XYZ file of C-alpha atoms in Angstrom:
447
model
C 145.746 91.986 44.759
C 143.169 93.120 42.203
C 142.537 91.568 38.812
C 140.805 92.928 35.720
C 137.635 90.932 35.017
C 138.020 89.356 31.596
C 135.575 87.342 29.443
C 137.418 86.184 26.323
C 138.838 89.443 24.941
C 136.059 91.617 26.341
C 136.552 93.507 29.579
C 133.486 93.391 31.816
C 132.700 96.797 33.268
C 131.005 96.286 36.602
C 128.717 99.286 37.024
C 127.612 99.333 40.629
C 126.374 102.928 40.776
C 122.943 101.976 39.414
C 122.589 98.831 41.532
C 119.888 98.968 44.197
C 119.873 96.223 46.826
C 116.209 95.494 47.483
C 116.654 92.354 49.591
C 116.175 92.311 53.390
C 119.862 92.541 54.351
C 122.620 94.303 52.505
C 125.782 92.248 52.719
C 129.227 93.781 52.788
C 130.357 91.133 50.303
C 131.228 92.541 46.878
C 128.757 90.694 44.692
C 128.235 89.460 42.053
C 131.206 87.181 41.501
C 132.914 86.410 38.189
C 135.415 83.902 36.865
C 138.535 84.948 35.009
C 140.946 82.245 33.915
C 141.799 80.306 37.121
C 140.369 82.905 39.526
C 137.033 83.696 41.094
C 136.802 87.473 41.412
C 134.441 89.749 43.285
C 132.795 92.784 41.708
C 135.846 94.882 42.548
C 138.207 92.495 40.776
C 139.657 90.982 43.959
C 140.315 87.215 44.081
C 137.872 85.244 46.227
C 138.583 81.772 47.596
C 135.611 79.705 48.703
C 136.421 77.905 51.963
C 133.391 76.297 53.510
C 131.206 73.370 54.398
C 128.264 71.351 53.094
C 124.853 71.656 54.749
C 122.624 68.877 53.391
C 118.957 69.588 52.694
C 118.186 67.162 49.901
C 117.302 63.943 51.723
C 113.814 62.530 52.310
C 112.338 65.465 54.261
C 113.893 67.969 51.824
C 114.596 70.433 54.622
C 118.127 71.372 55.740
C 119.288 69.068 58.508
C 119.827 69.677 62.212
C 116.997 72.052 63.046
C 115.405 69.601 65.489
C 118.503 70.075 67.638
C 119.588 73.689 67.168
C 118.519 77.031 65.766
C 119.653 78.268 62.378
C 121.536 81.100 64.099
C 123.402 78.671 66.360
C 124.464 76.461 63.448
C 125.628 79.412 61.348
C 127.645 80.708 64.300
C 129.392 77.330 64.480
C 130.317 77.775 60.813
C 131.595 81.296 61.484
C 133.709 80.066 64.393
C 135.509 77.696 62.036
C 136.623 80.666 59.947
C 134.618 79.597 56.873
C 133.082 81.911 54.268
C 130.674 79.752 52.234
C 127.941 77.166 52.752
C 127.108 74.612 50.082
C 123.388 74.162 50.734
C 121.907 71.168 48.927
C 118.389 70.694 47.569
C 116.362 68.113 45.643
C 114.498 68.834 42.403
C 111.532 66.971 43.888
C 110.958 69.956 46.182
C 110.284 72.130 43.134
C 108.310 69.404 41.349
C 105.935 69.385 44.336
C 105.376 73.131 43.979
C 104.530 72.820 40.295
C 102.308 69.783 40.788
C 100.184 71.230 43.600
C 100.584 74.960 43.118
C 101.906 75.287 46.667
C 105.054 74.543 48.592
C 104.901 71.666 51.086
C 104.488 72.579 54.773
C 106.873 71.383 57.455
C 104.100 69.314 58.992
C 103.401 67.481 55.763
C 107.106 67.061 54.963
C 108.049 65.538 58.316
C 104.973 63.310 58.588
C 105.458 61.967 55.066
C 109.141 61.165 55.631
C 109.090 60.023 59.268
C 105.521 58.913 59.897
C 102.821 60.598 62.047
C 104.386 60.025 65.463
C 108.069 60.637 64.737
C 107.259 63.319 62.196
C 105.182 65.318 64.679
C 107.767 64.925 67.449
C 110.586 66.091 65.187
C 108.510 68.988 63.870
C 107.797 70.166 67.404
C 111.517 70.115 68.178
C 112.253 72.139 65.052
C 109.697 74.764 66.053
C 110.940 74.849 69.645
C 114.487 75.599 68.458
C 113.327 77.889 65.654
C 110.229 79.711 66.951
C 109.944 81.797 63.786
C 108.571 78.613 62.167
C 105.196 76.921 62.539
C 103.634 73.726 61.251
C 102.494 75.736 58.213
C 105.940 77.088 57.378
C 107.045 75.694 54.024
C 110.222 73.972 52.959
C 111.370 76.898 50.859
C 110.735 79.313 53.705
C 113.274 77.336 55.743
C 115.810 77.848 52.962
C 114.895 81.547 53.020
C 115.559 81.724 56.761
C 118.959 80.071 56.361
C 119.827 82.433 53.512
C 118.815 85.376 55.685
C 121.076 84.272 58.526
C 123.983 83.618 56.153
C 123.525 87.149 54.811
C 123.547 88.576 58.351
C 126.934 86.926 58.877
C 128.359 87.739 55.412
C 128.592 84.114 54.326
C 128.373 83.219 50.645
C 125.486 80.889 49.778
C 126.349 78.263 47.186
C 123.229 76.292 46.246
C 123.802 72.741 45.045
C 121.335 70.583 43.149
C 122.287 67.368 44.873
C 119.679 64.982 43.518
C 116.276 64.752 41.829
C 114.329 62.416 44.130
C 114.764 63.465 47.735
C 116.879 60.769 49.421
C 120.397 60.018 50.616
C 122.980 60.441 47.886
C 124.880 58.953 46.144
C 124.909 55.532 44.540
C 123.646 53.941 41.342
C 120.238 55.134 42.432
C 118.392 56.394 39.357
C 119.405 59.998 40.043
C 122.855 59.896 38.544
C 122.566 60.490 34.807
C 120.405 62.411 32.403
C 117.010 60.798 31.781
C 117.677 58.020 34.307
C 114.779 56.670 36.406
C 114.338 59.808 38.533
C 116.421 62.248 36.499
C 113.839 64.002 34.320
C 115.940 66.525 32.384
C 113.094 68.981 31.785
C 112.129 69.000 35.459
C 115.784 69.404 36.411
C 116.230 72.503 34.267
C 112.883 73.856 35.465
C 113.918 73.338 39.096
C 117.304 75.000 38.625
C 115.688 77.995 36.950
C 113.092 78.259 39.707
C 115.697 78.266 42.465
C 117.981 80.675 40.594
C 115.109 83.134 40.257
C 113.847 82.623 43.808
C 117.294 83.183 45.255
C 117.800 86.313 43.180
C 114.696 87.822 44.789
C 115.226 86.610 48.337
C 118.819 85.628 49.187
C 121.294 88.542 49.495
C 124.521 86.474 49.457
C 123.410 83.914 46.863
C 126.583 83.842 44.794
C 126.723 80.516 42.933
C 124.892 77.332 42.012
C 126.018 73.774 41.276
C 124.115 72.318 38.334
C 124.294 68.695 39.502
C 126.065 66.780 42.194
C 128.231 63.852 41.091
C 126.999 62.870 37.603
C 127.456 59.101 37.475
C 126.485 55.843 35.868
C 122.766 55.388 35.211
C 120.761 52.749 37.056
C 118.842 52.009 33.862
C 121.055 52.514 30.782
C 118.167 51.534 28.505
C 116.257 54.736 29.241
C 119.102 57.063 30.201
C 120.970 59.130 27.665
C 124.368 57.698 26.591
C 127.022 57.910 29.272
C 129.384 60.127 27.282
C 131.040 63.491 27.612
C 129.003 64.805 24.677
C 125.804 63.975 26.603
C 127.278 65.721 29.629
C 128.180 68.833 27.649
C 124.821 69.141 25.869
C 122.775 68.849 29.055
C 124.990 70.853 31.381
C 125.208 73.782 28.973
C 121.434 73.720 28.399
C 120.927 73.924 32.149
C 123.556 76.646 32.518
C 121.883 78.723 29.820
C 118.558 78.490 31.651
C 120.128 79.379 35.005
C 121.939 82.354 33.503
C 118.715 83.583 31.934
C 116.988 83.374 35.318
C 119.807 84.959 37.333
C 122.757 86.517 35.544
C 124.599 87.193 38.796
C 125.334 83.561 39.659
C 128.527 81.639 39.181
C 127.595 78.293 37.603
C 129.491 75.186 38.735
C 130.070 72.266 36.351
C 130.734 68.913 38.040
C 132.629 66.105 36.330
C 131.625 62.526 35.549
C 132.276 59.343 37.547
C 130.742 60.677 40.798
C 132.249 64.085 40.175
C 135.890 63.014 40.459
C 137.069 63.694 36.902
C 137.086 66.514 34.364
C 140.188 65.260 32.560
C 138.695 65.157 29.062
C 137.052 68.560 29.434
C 140.074 70.404 30.784
C 142.869 68.788 28.806
C 141.146 68.158 25.480
C 139.095 70.271 23.100
C 137.558 67.139 21.574
C 135.674 65.483 24.419
C 134.140 62.613 22.422
C 136.421 60.930 19.892
C 133.541 58.902 18.432
C 131.465 61.938 17.496
C 134.142 64.622 17.337
C 132.175 66.813 19.760
C 134.211 69.663 21.178
C 133.790 71.712 24.331
C 135.222 75.220 24.517
C 134.171 77.313 27.507
C 134.951 80.571 25.700
C 132.116 79.933 23.245
C 129.397 80.481 25.865
C 127.846 83.838 26.685
C 128.138 83.034 30.382
C 131.824 82.066 30.145
C 132.711 84.656 32.790
C 130.352 82.829 35.196
C 131.626 79.266 34.719
C 133.506 77.295 37.395
C 134.604 73.654 37.484
C 133.989 71.570 40.600
C 135.519 68.266 41.645
C 135.214 65.804 44.544
C 137.807 63.513 46.000
C 137.592 60.767 48.586
C 140.767 59.059 47.453
C 142.991 56.610 49.221
C 146.331 58.412 49.431
C 149.683 56.668 49.124
C 151.817 59.804 49.370
C 151.392 63.506 48.652
C 153.290 63.389 45.348
C 150.945 60.697 44.019
C 147.896 62.558 45.302
C 149.066 65.833 43.761
C 149.454 64.177 40.372
C 146.093 62.422 40.719
C 144.248 65.675 41.403
C 146.203 67.510 38.731
C 145.120 65.097 36.003
C 141.540 64.955 37.268
C 141.232 68.689 36.641
C 143.183 70.803 39.083
C 145.789 71.287 36.382
C 143.505 74.046 35.104
C 144.832 76.191 37.949
C 148.348 76.041 36.530
C 148.652 79.004 34.194
C 151.973 77.639 32.877
C 150.486 74.403 31.530
C 149.853 74.856 27.818
C 148.128 71.459 27.593
C 145.125 72.921 29.427
C 142.417 73.605 26.842
C 139.633 74.871 29.119
C 140.906 77.001 31.958
C 138.467 78.004 34.690
C 138.571 78.171 38.480
C 138.374 74.713 40.102
C 136.744 74.243 43.509
C 136.846 71.052 45.587
C 133.181 71.095 46.619
C 133.347 67.801 48.509
C 135.988 66.027 50.516
C 135.791 64.641 54.011
C 136.460 61.937 56.570
C 135.486 60.915 60.087
C 135.679 63.865 62.451
C 136.232 61.991 65.707
C 139.586 62.674 67.345
C 139.949 58.958 68.049
C 139.940 58.155 64.328
C 143.016 60.381 63.811
C 141.819 61.056 60.269
C 142.809 64.710 60.585
C 146.445 63.559 60.864
C 146.418 61.156 57.912
C 147.819 61.882 54.465
C 144.430 62.480 52.842
C 143.809 65.461 55.116
C 147.343 66.775 55.517
C 148.094 66.613 51.787
C 144.881 68.453 50.918
C 145.735 71.034 53.556
C 149.093 71.753 51.953
C 147.689 71.695 48.405
C 144.890 74.152 49.203
C 147.346 76.590 50.711
C 149.932 76.197 47.954
C 147.531 76.258 45.009
C 145.042 78.657 46.609
C 141.982 76.651 45.548
C 138.574 76.689 47.183
C 137.129 73.750 49.109
C 134.016 72.709 51.017
C 134.093 69.963 53.631
C 131.519 67.181 53.681
C 129.803 67.714 56.099
C 128.392 69.784 58.953
C 125.668 67.219 59.679
C 126.160 65.386 62.931
C 122.919 63.537 62.226
C 120.022 63.299 59.773
C 116.254 63.411 60.192
C 116.316 60.160 58.229
C 119.022 58.581 56.111
C 118.595 55.421 54.078
C 115.587 54.447 56.180
C 117.191 55.059 59.598
C 115.679 57.925 61.574
C 117.836 60.290 63.646
C 120.925 58.668 62.155
C 124.261 59.867 63.488
C 127.078 60.629 61.025
C 130.613 60.646 62.388
C 131.719 62.491 59.247
C 129.827 65.517 60.535
C 131.987 68.258 62.008
C 129.250 68.704 64.646
C 128.122 66.039 67.102
C 124.806 64.200 66.897
C 122.906 66.967 68.700
C 124.651 69.665 66.602
C 125.725 71.205 69.932
C 129.520 71.188 69.647
C 132.328 70.143 67.360
C 132.668 66.376 67.216
C 136.402 66.404 67.783
C 138.441 69.216 69.314
C 141.625 68.243 67.482
C 139.847 67.448 64.219
C 137.980 70.755 64.208
C 141.155 72.634 65.114
C 142.916 71.048 62.123
C 140.083 72.139 59.840
C 140.139 75.664 61.253
C 143.884 75.841 60.636
C 143.431 74.573 57.084
C 140.912 77.357 56.444
C 143.247 79.985 57.867
C 146.206 78.727 55.829
C 144.132 78.656 52.628
C 143.084 82.269 53.106
C 146.594 83.373 54.129
C 148.238 81.928 51.013
C 149.772 84.405 48.608
C 147.386 84.583 45.655
C 150.269 84.066 43.222
C 151.630 80.921 44.836
C 151.209 77.458 43.426
C 150.040 78.463 39.966
C 153.293 78.573 38.002
C 155.154 75.313 37.450
C 158.051 74.433 35.213
C 157.469 72.316 32.109
C 159.461 69.538 33.775
C 157.026 69.555 36.701
C 154.042 69.592 34.341
C 155.371 66.578 32.427
C 155.956 64.761 35.706
C 152.371 65.401 36.795
C 150.953 64.198 33.496
C 153.088 61.065 33.375
C 152.959 60.058 37.041
C 149.838 57.922 36.683
C 149.416 54.970 34.387
C 146.913 55.696 31.564
C 144.448 53.149 32.974
C 144.258 55.172 36.189
C 143.008 58.326 34.485
C 139.268 58.681 34.005
C 138.329 60.040 30.592
């Protein structure tokens, strides 16, 4: 199925005849991508569904995890074997701040020693180099990102870059990184870092297709210095950042995360006026980069039944996918960029309603998703070195899938999402729409 690429009333003519790919590997993916109503489209007008996984790189070391156990190629092959087509690769603004402050990127030796100490840092570094002999102690953080991007391009995997945090550490809590102008959230440095990475990726990463402006905007740790926790603050800052990113790299899709730890875009999607106190409005069609905008949401909800969960997600923002719902004011593609649970077979999480309902929704609605997480362990997390994470689809040594049944369920979910008819799940009757909107009590809906 092919779609015409539309921005407002203007048809975008994608002229590929003059495009010269100057990067190291030419991908077979039809880039750049665009958004049109509820769809992400490739440069040929075909609908694209992101189905992938998160690869954290924004914690204390500020280097993508797992390289002390396996090679980049091995890890990417594990992603391929799951049938996935995108990696959400996270980074911290502090990595870019360091470049501006010193004039140079930080070496692996300095990064590991600073985060883990001289002994553990050196041991871990040596393991990274042993598994990835293209690196040395003088390789820089950003060169590791470049190597991952190169391998993703070799395997025709989309690279979605996510600004996860400002100060490199485990995310997320009320930690000073959550809201504009909070303790560590310098807005100018944030926009500078996004622009830097957008430009760097344009020059070096062949399958760099999209960027998330900020992971899980949330309550500030210090409300006295942070900007007001309102949707108007959100809109002003997110659109300023998006404008800068688009200026640096016009090819990128730009993902807008909601408030309250990224779980809600209700006010943005279902209301033109997003701040009743100030009368501020938000209309996606007013922006020059409208055809590059995408909404992203997270969910880690306790699920009572699939009907309740469907209504919950619908009101949080997935209602934008329903082209029959006239109450939707801002309609863009919506991608579930984080969801997850324990990946051990013994936990049986892959059989519980949270997983099985999302599986059916993704196939029926044909929406994109990215599992949290691939990481079976972390260099350091919240002060604990070599910390295992049972939420990781890979085991602690990143050698194999943590659970055979759990990974099989995820692989099947990916296959069913891709196999879904692109027209399914996007037309509902007005009776269904009213049921979705009224299912939850008003106090349950984040504004």
